[in-house]
């Protein structure tokens, strides 16, 4: 499928971001099923990937079953993305669209909201694959907190989620689309699928695969 590394016909790298309980997982599942129904090869990915050795350490930390220094857990989240980078590239070059539930932006927003330096947080993410589209599911933290299962994990506190939302604002670039995620689930799906179809078509026609946050 590849023509050359500058302009390859490939799958799209689509990332969903947002506060805890903004609806990322629900929308990711709906998107993959929509794409498959239109005959487009698509896979659902999520970070943290809790199945790897690194992912198990992260999962235990998030469940408050272990304690780690803030810098250490930040680097583990990043390592968890690096360990999947080459497989992601292979899939995209094979024409498979990846719908990814959280990515580097979560890494930077959550760690910098704890007080770590913003640029320091970005550094280990530099060189990962650059998403073609970032869908930010925008919901007031108070509304997200009313949704099912909130409060079970380490970062699910209203005051902290407000800070995370501010950090996300500093990360926005031209690949981002802001979606009103306080609307009913089907309406949110309608918005996101339009953005995604446009992106999938442009990657299928040939688009360079670039790297994130390189100087
Ligand atoms: N983290 C993550 C870092 O600190 N650094 C990193 O590098 C990374 C990758 C785990 C935590 O790790 C942090 C961020 C997180 O705190 P996670 O496992 O993705 O990340 O945790 P959550 O974001 O909390 O994932 P959730 O699955 O819990 O939330 P989602 O996916 O945003 O929401 P979803 O779809 O599961 O929906 C939650 C509830 O809301 C309802 C659903 O039915 C469900 O009950 N809902 C709606 N209700 C009304 N209207 C809508 N539009 C709705 N959409 C969903």
CSV table of C-alpha atoms and ligand atoms in Angstrom, one decimal:
chain,number,residue,atom,x,y,z
A,1,UNK,CA,0.0,0.0,0.0
A,2,UNK,CA,2.9,2.4,0.7
A,3,UNK,CA,4.1,4.6,-2.2
A,4,UNK,CA,6.8,6.5,-0.4
A,5,UNK,CA,7.2,7.7,3.1
A,6,UNK,CA,6.2,11.2,2.2
A,7,UNK,CA,2.8,10.5,0.7
A,8,UNK,CA,1.4,7.1,1.6
A,9,UNK,CA,-2.1,5.7,1.2
A,10,UNK,CA,-2.8,4.5,4.7
A,11,UNK,CA,-5.2,4.3,7.6
A,12,UNK,CA,-6.0,7.3,9.7
A,13,UNK,CA,-4.7,7.8,13.3
A,14,UNK,CA,-7.7,9.3,15.2
A,15,UNK,CA,-7.4,10.1,18.9
A,16,UNK,CA,-10.2,10.8,21.4
A,17,UNK,CA,-9.3,12.9,24.3
A,18,UNK,CA,-11.2,14.5,27.2
A,19,UNK,CA,-11.7,14.4,31.0
A,20,UNK,CA,-12.5,11.2,32.8
A,21,UNK,CA,-16.1,10.1,31.9
A,22,UNK,CA,-16.4,12.5,29.0
A,23,UNK,CA,-17.6,9.5,26.8
A,24,UNK,CA,-14.4,8.5,25.0
A,25,UNK,CA,-14.8,4.8,25.3
A,26,UNK,CA,-18.4,4.8,24.3
A,27,UNK,CA,-17.7,7.0,21.3
A,28,UNK,CA,-14.6,4.9,20.3
A,29,UNK,CA,-16.6,1.7,20.2
A,30,UNK,CA,-19.4,3.3,18.2
A,31,UNK,CA,-16.9,4.8,15.7
A,32,UNK,CA,-15.1,1.5,15.1
A,33,UNK,CA,-18.4,-0.3,14.5
A,34,UNK,CA,-19.6,2.5,12.1
A,35,UNK,CA,-16.3,2.4,10.2
A,36,UNK,CA,-16.5,-1.5,9.9
A,37,UNK,CA,-20.1,-1.2,8.6
A,38,UNK,CA,-18.9,1.2,5.9
A,39,UNK,CA,-16.3,-1.4,4.8
A,40,UNK,CA,-13.3,0.5,6.3
A,41,UNK,CA,-10.7,-1.5,8.2
A,42,UNK,CA,-10.5,-0.1,11.7
A,43,UNK,CA,-9.3,-1.1,15.2
A,44,UNK,CA,-10.0,0.2,18.6
A,45,UNK,CA,-6.9,1.0,20.8
A,46,UNK,CA,-6.6,2.6,24.2
A,47,UNK,CA,-3.9,4.0,26.4
A,48,UNK,CA,-3.0,3.1,29.0
A,49,UNK,CA,-2.8,-0.4,27.4
A,50,UNK,CA,-3.2,-2.3,30.7
A,51,UNK,CA,-2.3,-5.7,29.2
A,52,UNK,CA,1.5,-5.1,28.9
A,53,UNK,CA,4.0,-5.4,31.9
A,54,UNK,CA,4.3,-1.6,31.9
A,55,UNK,CA,0.5,-1.3,31.6
A,56,UNK,CA,0.0,-3.5,34.7
A,57,UNK,CA,2.2,-1.2,36.7
A,58,UNK,CA,0.1,1.8,35.6
A,59,UNK,CA,-3.2,0.0,36.3
A,60,UNK,CA,-2.1,-0.8,39.8
A,61,UNK,CA,-1.0,2.8,40.4
A,62,UNK,CA,-4.4,4.2,39.1
A,63,UNK,CA,-6.3,1.8,41.4
A,64,UNK,CA,-4.3,3.2,44.3
A,65,UNK,CA,-2.7,-0.2,44.9
A,66,UNK,CA,0.9,1.1,44.5
A,67,UNK,CA,2.7,4.5,44.9
A,68,UNK,CA,5.1,6.0,42.4
A,69,UNK,CA,6.9,9.2,42.1
A,70,UNK,CA,5.0,11.6,39.7
A,71,UNK,CA,7.9,11.7,37.2
A,72,UNK,CA,8.2,7.9,37.2
A,73,UNK,CA,4.5,7.3,36.4
A,74,UNK,CA,4.6,10.0,33.7
A,75,UNK,CA,7.5,8.1,32.0
A,76,UNK,CA,5.7,4.8,32.4
A,77,UNK,CA,2.6,6.2,30.6
A,78,UNK,CA,5.0,7.4,27.8
A,79,UNK,CA,6.8,4.0,27.7
A,80,UNK,CA,3.4,2.3,27.3
A,81,UNK,CA,2.9,4.3,24.1
A,82,UNK,CA,6.4,3.8,22.8
A,83,UNK,CA,6.1,0.0,23.2
A,84,UNK,CA,3.2,0.1,20.7
A,85,UNK,CA,4.6,2.7,18.3
A,86,UNK,CA,6.0,0.4,15.6
A,87,UNK,CA,2.9,-1.8,15.6
A,88,UNK,CA,0.7,1.3,15.2
A,89,UNK,CA,2.9,2.4,12.2
A,90,UNK,CA,2.6,-1.1,10.6
A,91,UNK,CA,-1.2,-1.1,11.0
A,92,UNK,CA,-1.6,2.4,9.5
A,93,UNK,CA,0.6,1.5,6.6
A,94,UNK,CA,-1.5,-1.6,6.1
A,95,UNK,CA,-4.5,0.7,5.6
A,96,UNK,CA,-6.1,0.1,9.0
A,97,UNK,CA,-7.6,3.2,10.7
A,98,UNK,CA,-6.8,3.3,14.4
A,99,UNK,CA,-9.3,4.8,16.8
A,100,UNK,CA,-7.3,5.5,19.9
A,101,UNK,CA,-8.9,6.2,23.3
A,102,UNK,CA,-6.4,8.6,25.0
A,103,UNK,CA,-2.8,9.4,23.8
A,104,UNK,CA,0.1,11.7,24.5
A,105,UNK,CA,-2.2,14.7,25.3
A,106,UNK,CA,-3.6,12.8,28.3
A,107,UNK,CA,0.0,12.2,29.4
A,108,UNK,CA,0.9,15.9,29.3
A,109,UNK,CA,-2.4,17.3,30.6
A,110,UNK,CA,-2.7,15.0,33.7
A,111,UNK,CA,1.0,15.1,34.7
A,112,UNK,CA,1.3,18.9,34.3
A,113,UNK,CA,-2.0,19.3,36.2
A,114,UNK,CA,-0.1,17.7,39.1
A,115,UNK,CA,2.5,20.4,38.9
A,116,UNK,CA,5.2,18.9,36.6
A,117,UNK,CA,6.8,21.2,34.0
A,118,UNK,CA,4.7,21.3,30.8
A,119,UNK,CA,7.7,21.1,28.4
A,120,UNK,CA,9.3,18.3,30.5
A,121,UNK,CA,6.0,16.4,30.2
A,122,UNK,CA,6.0,16.8,26.4
A,123,UNK,CA,9.6,15.7,25.8
A,124,UNK,CA,9.3,11.9,26.1
A,125,UNK,CA,6.3,12.0,23.7
A,126,UNK,CA,8.3,13.6,21.0
A,127,UNK,CA,8.7,11.2,18.0
A,128,UNK,CA,5.6,9.2,18.6
A,129,UNK,CA,3.2,9.1,15.6
A,130,UNK,CA,1.4,12.4,15.0
A,131,UNK,CA,-2.4,11.9,15.0
A,132,UNK,CA,-4.3,13.0,11.9
A,133,UNK,CA,-7.3,14.0,14.0
A,134,UNK,CA,-7.8,14.7,17.7
A,135,UNK,CA,-11.4,14.7,18.9
A,136,UNK,CA,-11.7,16.5,22.2
A,137,UNK,CA,-14.9,15.5,24.0
A,138,UNK,CA,-15.7,18.7,25.8
A,139,UNK,CA,-17.9,18.3,28.9
A,140,UNK,CA,-18.0,20.4,32.1
A,141,UNK,CA,-16.2,18.5,34.8
A,142,UNK,CA,-19.3,18.7,37.0
A,143,UNK,CA,-21.4,16.9,34.4
A,144,UNK,CA,-18.8,14.2,33.8
A,145,UNK,CA,-18.7,13.6,37.6
A,146,UNK,CA,-22.4,12.8,37.5
A,147,UNK,CA,-21.8,9.9,35.1
A,148,UNK,CA,-21.6,6.2,36.0
A,149,UNK,CA,-18.6,4.9,38.0
A,150,UNK,CA,-17.0,8.2,38.8
A,151,UNK,CA,-14.6,8.4,41.7
A,152,UNK,CA,-13.1,4.8,41.5
A,153,UNK,CA,-9.7,5.8,40.3
A,154,UNK,CA,-6.9,8.1,41.4
A,155,UNK,CA,-7.5,11.1,39.2
A,156,UNK,CA,-11.3,11.2,39.4
A,157,UNK,CA,-11.6,14.3,41.6
A,158,UNK,CA,-13.5,17.4,40.5
A,159,UNK,CA,-10.8,19.9,41.5
A,160,UNK,CA,-8.1,18.0,39.7
A,161,UNK,CA,-10.2,17.4,36.6
A,162,UNK,CA,-10.8,21.2,36.3
A,163,UNK,CA,-7.0,21.7,36.2
A,164,UNK,CA,-6.6,18.9,33.6
A,165,UNK,CA,-9.2,20.7,31.4
A,166,UNK,CA,-7.1,23.9,31.5
A,167,UNK,CA,-3.9,22.0,30.5
A,168,UNK,CA,-5.8,20.4,27.6
A,169,UNK,CA,-6.6,23.9,26.3
A,170,UNK,CA,-2.8,24.6,26.1
A,171,UNK,CA,-2.3,21.6,23.9
A,172,UNK,CA,-4.8,22.3,21.1
A,173,UNK,CA,-3.5,22.6,17.6
A,174,UNK,CA,-4.8,22.4,14.0
A,175,UNK,CA,-5.5,18.7,14.3
A,176,UNK,CA,-8.1,19.2,17.1
A,177,UNK,CA,-11.8,19.3,16.8
A,178,UNK,CA,-13.8,20.3,19.8
A,179,UNK,CA,-17.0,18.2,20.2
A,180,UNK,CA,-19.8,19.1,22.6
A,181,UNK,CA,-19.9,15.9,24.6
A,182,UNK,CA,-22.7,17.0,27.0
A,183,UNK,CA,-25.2,16.2,24.2
A,184,UNK,CA,-26.9,12.8,24.1
A,185,UNK,CA,-24.6,10.0,23.0
A,186,UNK,CA,-26.2,9.6,19.5
A,187,UNK,CA,-25.7,13.3,18.8
A,188,UNK,CA,-22.1,13.2,19.8
A,189,UNK,CA,-21.6,10.2,17.5
A,190,UNK,CA,-23.2,12.1,14.6
A,191,UNK,CA,-20.6,14.9,15.0
A,192,UNK,CA,-17.6,12.7,15.5
A,193,UNK,CA,-18.3,10.4,12.6
A,194,UNK,CA,-18.4,13.3,10.1
A,195,UNK,CA,-15.0,14.5,11.2
A,196,UNK,CA,-13.7,10.9,11.1
A,197,UNK,CA,-15.0,10.1,7.6
A,198,UNK,CA,-13.4,13.2,6.2
A,199,UNK,CA,-10.0,12.3,7.8
A,200,UNK,CA,-10.2,8.6,6.8
A,201,UNK,CA,-10.8,9.7,3.1
A,202,UNK,CA,-7.9,12.1,3.1
A,203,UNK,CA,-5.5,9.5,4.5
A,204,UNK,CA,-6.7,6.9,2.0
A,205,UNK,CA,-5.9,9.3,-0.8
A,206,UNK,CA,-2.3,9.7,0.5
A,207,UNK,CA,-1.0,11.7,3.4
A,208,UNK,CA,2.5,11.8,5.0
A,209,UNK,CA,2.8,10.1,8.4
A,210,UNK,CA,4.6,12.5,10.7
A,211,UNK,CA,6.0,12.6,14.2
A,212,UNK,CA,4.7,14.3,17.2
A,213,UNK,CA,6.3,17.4,18.7
A,214,UNK,CA,9.6,17.2,16.9
A,215,UNK,CA,11.6,20.5,17.0
B,1,LIG,N1,-3.8,9.1,32.2
B,1,LIG,C1,-4.0,8.4,31.0
B,1,LIG,C2,-2.6,9.7,32.5
B,1,LIG,O1,-2.5,10.3,33.6
B,1,LIG,N2,-1.6,9.8,31.6
B,1,LIG,C3,-1.7,9.1,30.3
B,1,LIG,O2,-0.7,9.2,29.6
B,1,LIG,C4,-2.9,8.4,30.0
B,1,LIG,C5,-3.1,7.7,28.7
B,1,LIG,C6,-7.1,6.2,33.1
B,1,LIG,C7,-6.5,7.4,33.8
B,1,LIG,O3,-5.2,7.6,33.4
B,1,LIG,C8,-4.9,9.0,33.1
B,1,LIG,C9,-6.2,9.5,32.7
B,1,LIG,C10,-7.2,8.7,33.5
B,1,LIG,O4,-7.5,9.4,34.7
B,1,LIG,P1,-9.0,5.7,31.4
B,1,LIG,O5,-8.9,4.3,31.7
B,1,LIG,O6,-9.1,6.1,29.9
B,1,LIG,O7,-7.6,6.5,31.9
B,1,LIG,O8,-10.1,6.4,32.3
B,1,LIG,P2,-11.4,7.3,32.0
B,1,LIG,O9,-11.1,8.4,31.1
B,1,LIG,O10,-12.0,7.6,33.3
B,1,LIG,O11,-12.1,6.3,31.1
B,1,LIG,P3,-13.6,6.0,31.2
B,1,LIG,O12,-13.8,4.8,30.4
B,1,LIG,O13,-14.0,5.9,32.6
B,1,LIG,O14,-14.3,7.3,30.7
B,1,LIG,P4,-14.7,7.6,29.2
B,1,LIG,O15,-14.2,6.6,28.3
B,1,LIG,O16,-14.5,9.0,28.9
B,1,LIG,O17,-16.3,7.5,29.3
B,1,LIG,P5,-17.3,6.3,28.9
B,1,LIG,O18,-17.6,6.3,27.5
B,1,LIG,O19,-16.8,5.1,29.6
B,1,LIG,O20,-18.6,6.8,29.6
B,1,LIG,C11,-18.7,7.0,31.1
B,1,LIG,C12,-20.1,7.0,31.5
B,1,LIG,O21,-20.8,8.0,30.9
B,1,LIG,C13,-21.9,7.6,30.1
B,1,LIG,C14,-21.6,6.1,29.8
B,1,LIG,O22,-22.7,5.4,29.5
B,1,LIG,C15,-20.9,5.7,31.0
B,1,LIG,O23,-21.8,5.3,32.0
B,1,LIG,N3,-21.9,8.5,28.9
B,1,LIG,C16,-22.9,9.4,28.7
B,1,LIG,N4,-24.0,9.8,29.4
B,1,LIG,C17,-24.7,10.8,28.9
B,1,LIG,N5,-24.5,11.4,27.7
B,1,LIG,C18,-23.4,11.1,27.0
B,1,LIG,N6,-23.1,11.7,25.8
B,1,LIG,C19,-22.5,10.0,27.5
B,1,LIG,N7,-21.4,9.5,27.0
B,1,LIG,C20,-21.0,8.5,27.9
